[in-house]
mmCIF file of C-alpha atoms in Angstrom:
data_model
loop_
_atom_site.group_PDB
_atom_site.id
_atom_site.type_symbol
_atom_site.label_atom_id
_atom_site.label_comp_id
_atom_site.label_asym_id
_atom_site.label_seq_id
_atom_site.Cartn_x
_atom_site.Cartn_y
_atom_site.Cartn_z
ATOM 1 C CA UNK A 226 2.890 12.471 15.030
ATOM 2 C CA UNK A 227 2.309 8.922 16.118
ATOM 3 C CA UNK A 228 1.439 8.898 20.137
ATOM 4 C CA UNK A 229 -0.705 5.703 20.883
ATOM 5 C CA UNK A 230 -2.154 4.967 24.026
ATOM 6 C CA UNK A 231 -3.005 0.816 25.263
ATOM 7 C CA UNK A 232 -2.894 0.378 28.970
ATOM 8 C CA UNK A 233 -1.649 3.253 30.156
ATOM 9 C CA UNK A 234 1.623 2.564 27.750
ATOM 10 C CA UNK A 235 2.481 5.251 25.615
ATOM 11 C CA UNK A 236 4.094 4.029 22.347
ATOM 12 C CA UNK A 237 6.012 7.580 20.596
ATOM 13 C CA UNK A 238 7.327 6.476 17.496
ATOM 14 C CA UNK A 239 7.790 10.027 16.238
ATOM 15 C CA UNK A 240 11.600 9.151 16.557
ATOM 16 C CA UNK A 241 11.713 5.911 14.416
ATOM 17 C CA UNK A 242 9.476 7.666 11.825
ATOM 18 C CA UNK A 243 12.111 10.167 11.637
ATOM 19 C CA UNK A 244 14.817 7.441 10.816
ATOM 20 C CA UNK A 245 12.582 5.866 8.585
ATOM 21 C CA UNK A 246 11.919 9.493 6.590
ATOM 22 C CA UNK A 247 16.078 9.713 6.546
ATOM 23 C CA UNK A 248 16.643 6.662 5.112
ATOM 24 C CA UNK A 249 13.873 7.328 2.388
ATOM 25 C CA UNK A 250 15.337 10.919 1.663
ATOM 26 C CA UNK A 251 18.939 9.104 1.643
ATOM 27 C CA UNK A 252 17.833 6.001 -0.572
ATOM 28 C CA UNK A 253 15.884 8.370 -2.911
ATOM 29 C CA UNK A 254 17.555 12.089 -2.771
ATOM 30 C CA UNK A 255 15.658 14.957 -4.357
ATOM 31 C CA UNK A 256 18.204 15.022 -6.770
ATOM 32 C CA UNK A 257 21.322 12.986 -8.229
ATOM 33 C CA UNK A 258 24.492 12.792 -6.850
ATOM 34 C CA UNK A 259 28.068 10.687 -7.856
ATOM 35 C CA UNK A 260 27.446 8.219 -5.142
ATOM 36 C CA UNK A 261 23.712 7.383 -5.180
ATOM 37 C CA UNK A 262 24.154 6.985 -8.944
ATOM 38 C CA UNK A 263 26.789 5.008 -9.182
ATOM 39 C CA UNK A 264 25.205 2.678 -6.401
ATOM 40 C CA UNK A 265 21.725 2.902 -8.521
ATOM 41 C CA UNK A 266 23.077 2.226 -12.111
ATOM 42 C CA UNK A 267 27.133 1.191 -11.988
ATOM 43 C CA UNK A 268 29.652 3.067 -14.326
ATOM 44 C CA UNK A 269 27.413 4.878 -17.014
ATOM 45 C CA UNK A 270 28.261 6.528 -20.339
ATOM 46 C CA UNK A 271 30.126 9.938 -19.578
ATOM 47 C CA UNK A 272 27.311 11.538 -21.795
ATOM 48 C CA UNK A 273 24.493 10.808 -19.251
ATOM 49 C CA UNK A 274 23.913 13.556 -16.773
ATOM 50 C CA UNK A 275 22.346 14.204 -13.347
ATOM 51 C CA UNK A 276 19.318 15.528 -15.391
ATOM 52 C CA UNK A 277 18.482 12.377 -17.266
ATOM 53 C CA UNK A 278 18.157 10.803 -14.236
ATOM 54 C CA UNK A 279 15.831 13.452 -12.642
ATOM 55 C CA UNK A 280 13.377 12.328 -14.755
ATOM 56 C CA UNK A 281 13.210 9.145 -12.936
ATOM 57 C CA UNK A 282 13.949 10.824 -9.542
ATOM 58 C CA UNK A 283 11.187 13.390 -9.616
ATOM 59 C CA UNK A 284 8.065 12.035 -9.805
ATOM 60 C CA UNK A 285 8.407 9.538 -7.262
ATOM 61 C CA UNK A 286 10.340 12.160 -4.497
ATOM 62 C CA UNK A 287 7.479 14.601 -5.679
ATOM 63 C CA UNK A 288 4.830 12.199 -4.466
ATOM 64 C CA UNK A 289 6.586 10.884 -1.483
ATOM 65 C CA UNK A 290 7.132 14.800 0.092
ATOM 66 C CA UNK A 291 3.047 14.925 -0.104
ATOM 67 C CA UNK A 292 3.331 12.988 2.943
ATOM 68 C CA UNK A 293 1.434 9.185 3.507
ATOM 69 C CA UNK A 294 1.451 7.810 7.311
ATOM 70 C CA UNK A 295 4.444 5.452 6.466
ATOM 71 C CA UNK A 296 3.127 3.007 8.493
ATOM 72 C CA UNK A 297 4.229 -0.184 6.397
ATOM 73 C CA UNK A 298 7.984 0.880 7.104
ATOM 74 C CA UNK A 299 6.986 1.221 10.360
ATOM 75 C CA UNK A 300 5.366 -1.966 10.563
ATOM 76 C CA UNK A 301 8.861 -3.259 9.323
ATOM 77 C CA UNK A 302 10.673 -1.873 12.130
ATOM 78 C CA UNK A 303 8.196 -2.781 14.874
ATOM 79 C CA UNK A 304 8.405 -6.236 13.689
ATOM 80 C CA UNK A 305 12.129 -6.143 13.888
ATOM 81 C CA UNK A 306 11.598 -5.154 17.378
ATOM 82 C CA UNK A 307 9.384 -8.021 18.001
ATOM 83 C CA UNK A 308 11.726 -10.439 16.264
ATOM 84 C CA UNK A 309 14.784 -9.282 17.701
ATOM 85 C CA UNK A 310 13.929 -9.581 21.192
ATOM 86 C CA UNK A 311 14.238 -13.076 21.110
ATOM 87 C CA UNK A 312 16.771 -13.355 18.282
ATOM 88 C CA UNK A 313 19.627 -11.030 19.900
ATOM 89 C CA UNK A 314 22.282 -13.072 17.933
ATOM 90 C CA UNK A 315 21.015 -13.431 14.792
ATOM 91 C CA UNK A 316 19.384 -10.022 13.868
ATOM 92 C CA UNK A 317 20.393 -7.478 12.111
ATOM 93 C CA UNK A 318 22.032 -4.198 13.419
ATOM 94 C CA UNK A 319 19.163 -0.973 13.617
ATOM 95 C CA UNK A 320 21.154 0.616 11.117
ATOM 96 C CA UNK A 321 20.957 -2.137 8.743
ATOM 97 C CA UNK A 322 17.173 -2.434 9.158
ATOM 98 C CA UNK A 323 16.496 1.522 8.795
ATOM 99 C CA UNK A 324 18.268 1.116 5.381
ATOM 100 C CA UNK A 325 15.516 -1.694 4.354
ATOM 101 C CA UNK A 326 12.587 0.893 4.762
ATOM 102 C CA UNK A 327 12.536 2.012 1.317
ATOM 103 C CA UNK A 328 11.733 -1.960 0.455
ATOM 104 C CA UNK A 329 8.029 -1.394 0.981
ATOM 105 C CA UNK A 330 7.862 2.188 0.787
ATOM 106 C CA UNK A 331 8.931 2.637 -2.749
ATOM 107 C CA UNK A 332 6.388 -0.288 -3.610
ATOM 108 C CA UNK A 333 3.860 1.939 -2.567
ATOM 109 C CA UNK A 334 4.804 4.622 -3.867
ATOM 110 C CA UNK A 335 5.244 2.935 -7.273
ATOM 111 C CA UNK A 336 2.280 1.052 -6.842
ATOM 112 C CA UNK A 337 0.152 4.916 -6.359
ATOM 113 C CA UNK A 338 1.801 6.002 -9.634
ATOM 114 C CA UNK A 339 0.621 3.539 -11.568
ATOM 115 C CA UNK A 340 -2.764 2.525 -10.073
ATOM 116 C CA UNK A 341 -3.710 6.736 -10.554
ATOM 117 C CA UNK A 342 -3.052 5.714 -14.197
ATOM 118 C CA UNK A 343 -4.688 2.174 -14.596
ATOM 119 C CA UNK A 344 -7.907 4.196 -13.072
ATOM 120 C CA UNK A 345 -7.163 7.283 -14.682
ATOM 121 C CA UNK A 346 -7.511 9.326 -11.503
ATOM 122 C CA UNK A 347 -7.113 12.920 -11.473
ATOM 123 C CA UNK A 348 -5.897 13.434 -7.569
ATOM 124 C CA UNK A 349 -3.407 11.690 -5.532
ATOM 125 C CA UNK A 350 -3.029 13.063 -1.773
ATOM 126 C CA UNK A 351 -4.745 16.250 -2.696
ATOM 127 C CA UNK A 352 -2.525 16.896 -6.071
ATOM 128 C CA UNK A 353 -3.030 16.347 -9.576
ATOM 129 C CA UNK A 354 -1.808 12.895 -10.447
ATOM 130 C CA UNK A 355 2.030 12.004 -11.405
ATOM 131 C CA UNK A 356 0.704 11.380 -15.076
ATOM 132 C CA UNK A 357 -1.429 14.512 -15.048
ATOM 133 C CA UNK A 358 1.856 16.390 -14.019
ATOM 134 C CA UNK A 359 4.576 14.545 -15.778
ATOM 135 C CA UNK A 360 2.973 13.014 -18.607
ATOM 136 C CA UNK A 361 1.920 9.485 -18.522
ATOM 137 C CA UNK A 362 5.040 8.236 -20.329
ATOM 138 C CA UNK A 363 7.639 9.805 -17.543
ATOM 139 C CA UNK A 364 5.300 8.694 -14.797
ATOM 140 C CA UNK A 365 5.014 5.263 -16.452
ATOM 141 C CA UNK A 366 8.820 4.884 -16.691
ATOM 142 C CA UNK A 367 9.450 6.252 -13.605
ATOM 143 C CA UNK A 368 7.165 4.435 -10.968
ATOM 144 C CA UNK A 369 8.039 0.884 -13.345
ATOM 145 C CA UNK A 370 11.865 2.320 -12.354
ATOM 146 C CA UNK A 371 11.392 2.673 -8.492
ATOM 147 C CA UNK A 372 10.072 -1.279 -8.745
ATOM 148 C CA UNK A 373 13.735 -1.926 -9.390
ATOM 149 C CA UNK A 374 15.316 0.534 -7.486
ATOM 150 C CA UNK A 375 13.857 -0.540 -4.512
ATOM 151 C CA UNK A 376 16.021 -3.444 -3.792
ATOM 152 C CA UNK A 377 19.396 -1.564 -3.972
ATOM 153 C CA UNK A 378 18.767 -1.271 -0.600
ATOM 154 C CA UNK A 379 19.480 -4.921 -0.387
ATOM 155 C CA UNK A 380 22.750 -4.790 -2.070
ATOM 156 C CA UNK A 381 24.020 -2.321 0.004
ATOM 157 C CA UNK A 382 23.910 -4.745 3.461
ATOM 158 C CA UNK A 383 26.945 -6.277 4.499
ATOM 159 C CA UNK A 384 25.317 -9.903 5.125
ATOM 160 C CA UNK A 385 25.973 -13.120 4.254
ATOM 161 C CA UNK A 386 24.867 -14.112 0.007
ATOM 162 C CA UNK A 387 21.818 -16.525 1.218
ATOM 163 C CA UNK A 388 20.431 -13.910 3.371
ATOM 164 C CA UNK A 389 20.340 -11.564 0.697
ATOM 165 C CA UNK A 390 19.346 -14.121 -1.547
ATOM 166 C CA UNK A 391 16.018 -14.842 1.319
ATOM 167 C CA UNK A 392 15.305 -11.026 1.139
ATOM 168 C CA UNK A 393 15.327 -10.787 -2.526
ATOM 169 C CA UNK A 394 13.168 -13.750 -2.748
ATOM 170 C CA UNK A 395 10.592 -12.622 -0.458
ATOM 171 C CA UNK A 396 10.459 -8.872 -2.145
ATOM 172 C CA UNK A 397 9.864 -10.383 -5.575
ATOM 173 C CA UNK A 398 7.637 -12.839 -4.824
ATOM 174 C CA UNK A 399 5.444 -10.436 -2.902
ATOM 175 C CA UNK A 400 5.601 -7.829 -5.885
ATOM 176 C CA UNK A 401 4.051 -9.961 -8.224
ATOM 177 C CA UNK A 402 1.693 -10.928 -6.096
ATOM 178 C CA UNK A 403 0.802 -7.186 -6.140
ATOM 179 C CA UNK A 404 0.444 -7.181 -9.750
ATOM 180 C CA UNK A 405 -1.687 -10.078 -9.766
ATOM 181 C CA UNK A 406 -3.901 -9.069 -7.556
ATOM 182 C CA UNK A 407 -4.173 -5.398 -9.460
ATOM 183 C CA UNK A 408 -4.868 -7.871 -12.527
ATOM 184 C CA UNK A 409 -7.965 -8.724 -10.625
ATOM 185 C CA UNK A 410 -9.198 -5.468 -10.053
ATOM 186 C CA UNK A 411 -8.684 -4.260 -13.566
ATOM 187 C CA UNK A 412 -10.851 -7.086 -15.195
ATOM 188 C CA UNK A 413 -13.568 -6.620 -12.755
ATOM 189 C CA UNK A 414 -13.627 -2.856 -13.295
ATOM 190 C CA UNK A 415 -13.506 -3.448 -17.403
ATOM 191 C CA UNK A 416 -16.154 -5.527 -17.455
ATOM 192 C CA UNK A 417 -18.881 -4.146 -16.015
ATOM 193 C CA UNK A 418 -21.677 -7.496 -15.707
ATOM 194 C CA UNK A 419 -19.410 -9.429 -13.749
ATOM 195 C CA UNK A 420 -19.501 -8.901 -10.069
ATOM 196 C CA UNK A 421 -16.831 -11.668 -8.228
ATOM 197 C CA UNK A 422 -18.191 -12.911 -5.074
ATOM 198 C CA UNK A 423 -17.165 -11.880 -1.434
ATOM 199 C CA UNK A 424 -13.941 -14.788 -1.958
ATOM 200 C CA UNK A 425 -12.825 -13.485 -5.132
ATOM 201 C CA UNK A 426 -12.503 -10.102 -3.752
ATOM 202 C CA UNK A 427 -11.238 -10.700 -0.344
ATOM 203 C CA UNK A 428 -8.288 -13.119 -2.488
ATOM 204 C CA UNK A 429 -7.811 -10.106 -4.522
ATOM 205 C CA UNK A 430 -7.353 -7.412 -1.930
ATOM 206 C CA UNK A 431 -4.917 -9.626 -0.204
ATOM 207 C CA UNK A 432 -2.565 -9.766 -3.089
ATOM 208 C CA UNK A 433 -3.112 -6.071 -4.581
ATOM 209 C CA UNK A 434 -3.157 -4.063 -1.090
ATOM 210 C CA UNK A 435 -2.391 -7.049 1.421
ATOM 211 C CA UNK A 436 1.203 -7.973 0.281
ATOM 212 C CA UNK A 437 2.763 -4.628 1.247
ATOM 213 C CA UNK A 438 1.662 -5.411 5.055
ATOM 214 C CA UNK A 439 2.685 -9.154 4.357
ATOM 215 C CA UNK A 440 6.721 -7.552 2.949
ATOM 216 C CA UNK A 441 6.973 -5.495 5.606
ATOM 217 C CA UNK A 442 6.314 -7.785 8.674
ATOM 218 C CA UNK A 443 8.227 -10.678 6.401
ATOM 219 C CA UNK A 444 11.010 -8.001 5.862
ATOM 220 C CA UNK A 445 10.750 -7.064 9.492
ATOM 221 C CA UNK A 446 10.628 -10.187 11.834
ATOM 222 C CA UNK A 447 13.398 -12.289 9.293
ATOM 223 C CA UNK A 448 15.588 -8.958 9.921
ATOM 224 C CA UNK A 449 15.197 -9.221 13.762
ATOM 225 C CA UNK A 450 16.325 -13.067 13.569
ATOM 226 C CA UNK A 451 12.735 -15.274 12.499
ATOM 227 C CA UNK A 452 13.395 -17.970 10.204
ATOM 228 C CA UNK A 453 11.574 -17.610 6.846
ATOM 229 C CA UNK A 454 8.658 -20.497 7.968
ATOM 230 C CA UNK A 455 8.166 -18.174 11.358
ATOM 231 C CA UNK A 456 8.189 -14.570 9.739
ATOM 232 C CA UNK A 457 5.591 -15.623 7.144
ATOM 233 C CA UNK A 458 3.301 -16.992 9.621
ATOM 234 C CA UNK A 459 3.428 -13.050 10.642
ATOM 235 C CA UNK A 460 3.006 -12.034 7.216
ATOM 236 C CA UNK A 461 -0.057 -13.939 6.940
ATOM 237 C CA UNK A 462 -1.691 -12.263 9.802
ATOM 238 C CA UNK A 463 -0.599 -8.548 8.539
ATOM 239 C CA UNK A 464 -2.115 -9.124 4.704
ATOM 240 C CA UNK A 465 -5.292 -9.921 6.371
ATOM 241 C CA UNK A 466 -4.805 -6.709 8.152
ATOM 242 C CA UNK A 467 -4.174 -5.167 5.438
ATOM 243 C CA UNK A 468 -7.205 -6.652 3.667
ATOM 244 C CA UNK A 469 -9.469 -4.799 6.653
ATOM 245 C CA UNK A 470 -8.030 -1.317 6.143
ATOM 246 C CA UNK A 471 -8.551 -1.473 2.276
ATOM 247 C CA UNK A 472 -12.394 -2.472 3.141
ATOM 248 C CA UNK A 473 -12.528 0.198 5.368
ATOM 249 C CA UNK A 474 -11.272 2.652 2.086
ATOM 250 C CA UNK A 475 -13.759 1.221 0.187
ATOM 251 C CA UNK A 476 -16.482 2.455 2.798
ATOM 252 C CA UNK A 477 -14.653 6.119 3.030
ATOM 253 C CA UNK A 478 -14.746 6.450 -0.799
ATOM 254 C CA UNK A 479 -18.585 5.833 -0.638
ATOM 255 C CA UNK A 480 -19.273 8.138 2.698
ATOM 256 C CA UNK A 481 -16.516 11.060 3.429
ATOM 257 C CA UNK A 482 -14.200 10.138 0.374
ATOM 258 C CA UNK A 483 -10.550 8.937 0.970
ATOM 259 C CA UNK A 484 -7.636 11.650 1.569
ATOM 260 C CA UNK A 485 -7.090 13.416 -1.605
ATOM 261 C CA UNK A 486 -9.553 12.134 -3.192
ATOM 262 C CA UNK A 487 -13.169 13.029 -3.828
ATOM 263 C CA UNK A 488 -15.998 11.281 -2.889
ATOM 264 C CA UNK A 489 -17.429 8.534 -5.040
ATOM 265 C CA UNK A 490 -14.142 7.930 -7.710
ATOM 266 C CA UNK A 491 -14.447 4.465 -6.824
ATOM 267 C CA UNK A 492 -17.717 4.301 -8.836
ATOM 268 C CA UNK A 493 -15.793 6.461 -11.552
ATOM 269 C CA UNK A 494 -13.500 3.773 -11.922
ATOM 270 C CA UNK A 495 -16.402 1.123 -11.981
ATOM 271 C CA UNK A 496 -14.800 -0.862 -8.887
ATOM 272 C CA UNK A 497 -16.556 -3.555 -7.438
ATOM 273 C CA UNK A 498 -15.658 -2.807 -3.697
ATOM 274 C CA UNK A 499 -17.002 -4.693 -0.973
ATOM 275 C CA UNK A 500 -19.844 -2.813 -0.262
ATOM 276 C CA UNK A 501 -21.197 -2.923 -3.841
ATOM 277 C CA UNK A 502 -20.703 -6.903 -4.108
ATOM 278 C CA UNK A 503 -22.637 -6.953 -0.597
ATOM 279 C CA UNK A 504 -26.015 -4.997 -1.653
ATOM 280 C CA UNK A 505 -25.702 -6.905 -5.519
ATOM 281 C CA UNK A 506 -25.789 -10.269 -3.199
ATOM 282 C CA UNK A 507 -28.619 -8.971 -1.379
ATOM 283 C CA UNK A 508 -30.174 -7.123 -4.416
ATOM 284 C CA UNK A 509 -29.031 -9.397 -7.108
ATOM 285 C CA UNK A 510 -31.864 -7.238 -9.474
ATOM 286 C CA UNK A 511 -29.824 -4.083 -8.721
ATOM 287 C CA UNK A 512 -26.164 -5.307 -10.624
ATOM 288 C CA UNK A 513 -27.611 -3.551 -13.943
ATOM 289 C CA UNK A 514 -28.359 -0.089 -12.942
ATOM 290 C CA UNK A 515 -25.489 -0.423 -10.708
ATOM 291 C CA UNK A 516 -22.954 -0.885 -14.345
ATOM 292 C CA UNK A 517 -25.257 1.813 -15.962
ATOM 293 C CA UNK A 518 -24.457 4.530 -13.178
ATOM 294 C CA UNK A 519 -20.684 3.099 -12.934
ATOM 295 C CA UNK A 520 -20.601 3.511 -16.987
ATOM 296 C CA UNK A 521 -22.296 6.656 -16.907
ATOM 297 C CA UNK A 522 -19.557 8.128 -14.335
ATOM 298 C CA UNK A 523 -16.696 6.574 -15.838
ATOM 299 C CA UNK A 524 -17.995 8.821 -18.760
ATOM 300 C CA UNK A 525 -19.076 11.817 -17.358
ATOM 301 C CA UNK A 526 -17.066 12.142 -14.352
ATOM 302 C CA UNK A 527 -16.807 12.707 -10.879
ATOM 303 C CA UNK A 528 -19.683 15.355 -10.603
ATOM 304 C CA UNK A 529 -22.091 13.787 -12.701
ATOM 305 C CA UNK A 530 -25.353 12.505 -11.053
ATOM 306 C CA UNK A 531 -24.616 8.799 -11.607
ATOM 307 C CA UNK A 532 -22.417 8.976 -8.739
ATOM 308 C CA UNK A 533 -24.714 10.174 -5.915
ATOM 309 C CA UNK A 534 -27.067 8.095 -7.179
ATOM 310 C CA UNK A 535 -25.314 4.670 -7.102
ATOM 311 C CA UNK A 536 -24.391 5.672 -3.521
ATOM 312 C CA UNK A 537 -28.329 6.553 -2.270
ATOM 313 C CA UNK A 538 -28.941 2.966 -3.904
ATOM 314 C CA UNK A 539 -25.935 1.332 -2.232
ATOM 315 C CA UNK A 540 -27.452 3.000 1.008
ATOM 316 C CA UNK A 541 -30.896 1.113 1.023
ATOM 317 C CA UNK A 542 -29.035 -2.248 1.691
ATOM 318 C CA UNK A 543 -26.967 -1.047 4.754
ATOM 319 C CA UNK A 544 -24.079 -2.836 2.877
ATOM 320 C CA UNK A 545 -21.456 0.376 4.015
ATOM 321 C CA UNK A 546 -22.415 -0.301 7.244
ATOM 322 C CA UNK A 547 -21.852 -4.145 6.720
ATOM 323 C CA UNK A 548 -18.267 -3.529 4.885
ATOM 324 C CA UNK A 549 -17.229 -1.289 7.584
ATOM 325 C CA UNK A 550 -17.820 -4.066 10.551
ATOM 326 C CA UNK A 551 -16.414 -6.753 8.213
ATOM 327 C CA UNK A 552 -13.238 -4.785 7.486
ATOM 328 C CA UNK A 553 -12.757 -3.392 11.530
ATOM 329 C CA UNK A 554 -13.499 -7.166 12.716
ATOM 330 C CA UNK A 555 -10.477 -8.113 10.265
ATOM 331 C CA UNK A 556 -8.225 -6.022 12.105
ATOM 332 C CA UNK A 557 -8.928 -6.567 15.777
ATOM 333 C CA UNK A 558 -8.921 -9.995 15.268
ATOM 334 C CA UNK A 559 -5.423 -10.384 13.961
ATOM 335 C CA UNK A 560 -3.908 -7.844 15.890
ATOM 336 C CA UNK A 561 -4.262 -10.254 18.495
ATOM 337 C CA UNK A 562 -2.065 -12.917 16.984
ATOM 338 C CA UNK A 563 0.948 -10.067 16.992
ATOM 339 C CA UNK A 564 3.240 -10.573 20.061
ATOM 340 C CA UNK A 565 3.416 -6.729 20.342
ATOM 341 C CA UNK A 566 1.587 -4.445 21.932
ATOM 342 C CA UNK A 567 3.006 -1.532 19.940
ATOM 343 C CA UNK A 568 2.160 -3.355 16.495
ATOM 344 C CA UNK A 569 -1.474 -3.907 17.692
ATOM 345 C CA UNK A 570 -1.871 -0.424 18.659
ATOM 346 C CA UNK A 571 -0.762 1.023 15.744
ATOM 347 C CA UNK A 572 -2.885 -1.141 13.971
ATOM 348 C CA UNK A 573 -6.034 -0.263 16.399
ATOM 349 C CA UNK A 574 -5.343 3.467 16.369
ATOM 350 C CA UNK A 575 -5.461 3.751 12.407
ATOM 351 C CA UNK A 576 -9.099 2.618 12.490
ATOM 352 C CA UNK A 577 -11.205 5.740 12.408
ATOM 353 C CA UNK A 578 -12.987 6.946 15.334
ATOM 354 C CA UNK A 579 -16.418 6.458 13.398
ATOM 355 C CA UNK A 580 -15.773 2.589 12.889
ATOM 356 C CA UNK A 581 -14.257 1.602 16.438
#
């Protein structure tokens, strides 16, 4: 699945994915068993059943078996790698660090559940939406649930208190700075006049879709032996990766449309990407009818005109083209400052052929 090229190097990680996709299936088991329950929720009343707890299983293992590229556990266990190459004595065993995976994983996976509800999206990875399927009070309850549920995985290790006291620390921290950031987004997109400047959104994208990349090379490099001060420094440099791949999504929605998804729903959900604060910046006259057609689709839907027509007019300025250099110059750049070759070329082979 995952056969990168740099150098004449080839890096196969078709193996660690596979240990990564075991420890997920493990950590979050298509259905409920004696031991996974009682490590989830402790000694519970004799008259709840297996079958409550599905309802918290199944959306979330639904969504997960749709696939995803799992590259933020990835990134977790390629930073290990990094880490632990010059931390032999103080790093974690593999085994230990395999178990950690679900840490950002779940995130995500939470993170889609709710966000398809927030923007009241109909698809996720090609499907109708876990609300759409569920109901939005079981998908509300259970991605909330996986939040929590995540960080059994820390309870589990056989470390010392403080280090699971650092890992805990760094997961929370990094969660809300998810849900900060997603509180950015959500005014912006209610209130259609106000259109943040280039800053405002870069500092937003950094907390809502930067701080998985930032948990998982944190996570990662302070498993493989990096003191906390060291292992952020890393976690600096992969939110600002992950800040280029979400501008590179913006451009996608607006030109091919994102995987799943249909072309355009960014405009449905009245979000001021990149590429629309670029052309209002440069066509400050054009912010009006640019809330008019994002009103109008929000309204109407995905297949009403508004939508093709806020792209043509997004198209005069050349901002896609503009977003899509910013976001790919993001990347390169900082996947210099990893001391990996691996982590840079996963990095370098996720950018799309179109934007290299």
């Amino acid at each position: 699945m995952y056969n990168y090229n740099m150098n004449k190097t080839t890096f196969d990680f078709s193996e660690i994915l596979n240990k990564i996709e075991a420890a997920l299936c493990t950590t979050l088991p298509e259905s409920a068993n004696k031991d996974w329950t009682h490590k989830s929720f402790g000694d519970l009343d004799k008259n709840i059943t297996f079958s409550h707890i599905q309802n918290l299983i199944e959306p979330n293992q639904k969504l997960m078996e749709l696939g995803g590229k799992r590259w933020r556990p990835l990134l977790l266990i390629l930073c290990y790698q990094m880490a632990k190459k010059l931390n032999k004595t103080n790093a974690l065993s593999e085994e230990q660090v395999y178990s950690l995976t679900p840490l950002v994983e779940f995130v995500h996976t939470a993170s889609l559940i709710h966000d398809d509800i927030e923007d009241n999206s109909d698809l996720r990875r090609g499907k109708p939406a876990a609300y759409i399927t569920y109901g939005m009070d079981t998908a509300l309850n259970a991605g909330s649930w996986l939040y929590f549920e995540a960080p059994v995985c820390i309870n589990s290790l056989e470390i010392s208190a403080e280090k699971k006291l650092q890992l805990y620390q760094v997961y929370t921290k990094e969660l809300r700075k998810l849900h900060l950031g997603q509180a950015m987004d959500i005014f912006w997109h209610r209130n259609p006049e106000i259109f943040p400047s280039d800053d405002e959104y870069l500092a937003m994208v950094k907390s809502k879709t930067g701080t998985l990349a930032s948990l998982a090379a944190i996570i990662g490099c302070t498993a493989g032996g990096f003191d906390i001060d060291e292992a952020q420094k890393f976690g600096e440099i992969a939110a600002n990766i992950g800040i280029g791949f979400q501008i590179i999504d913006d451009v996608i929605n607006l030109t091919t449309g994102n995987v799943g998804k249909k072309r355009g729903d960014d405009i449905v959900e009245r979000k001021k990407s990149l590429p629309v604060l670029i052309h209002a910046q440069k066509y400050p006259e054009d912010k009006k009818i640019i809330a008019k057609y994002m009103d109008d689709a929000s309204k109407n839907g995905i297949n009403c005109d508004s939508v093709e027509a806020c792209i043509k007019l997004l198209e005069k300025s050349n901002c896609i083209n503009d977003a899509a250099k910013l976001g790919t110059k993001l990347i390169k750049e900082n996947c210099k400052l990893f001391n990996s070759d691996s982590i840079t070329q996963l990095f370098l082979s996720m950018i799309p052929e179109a934007f290299k």
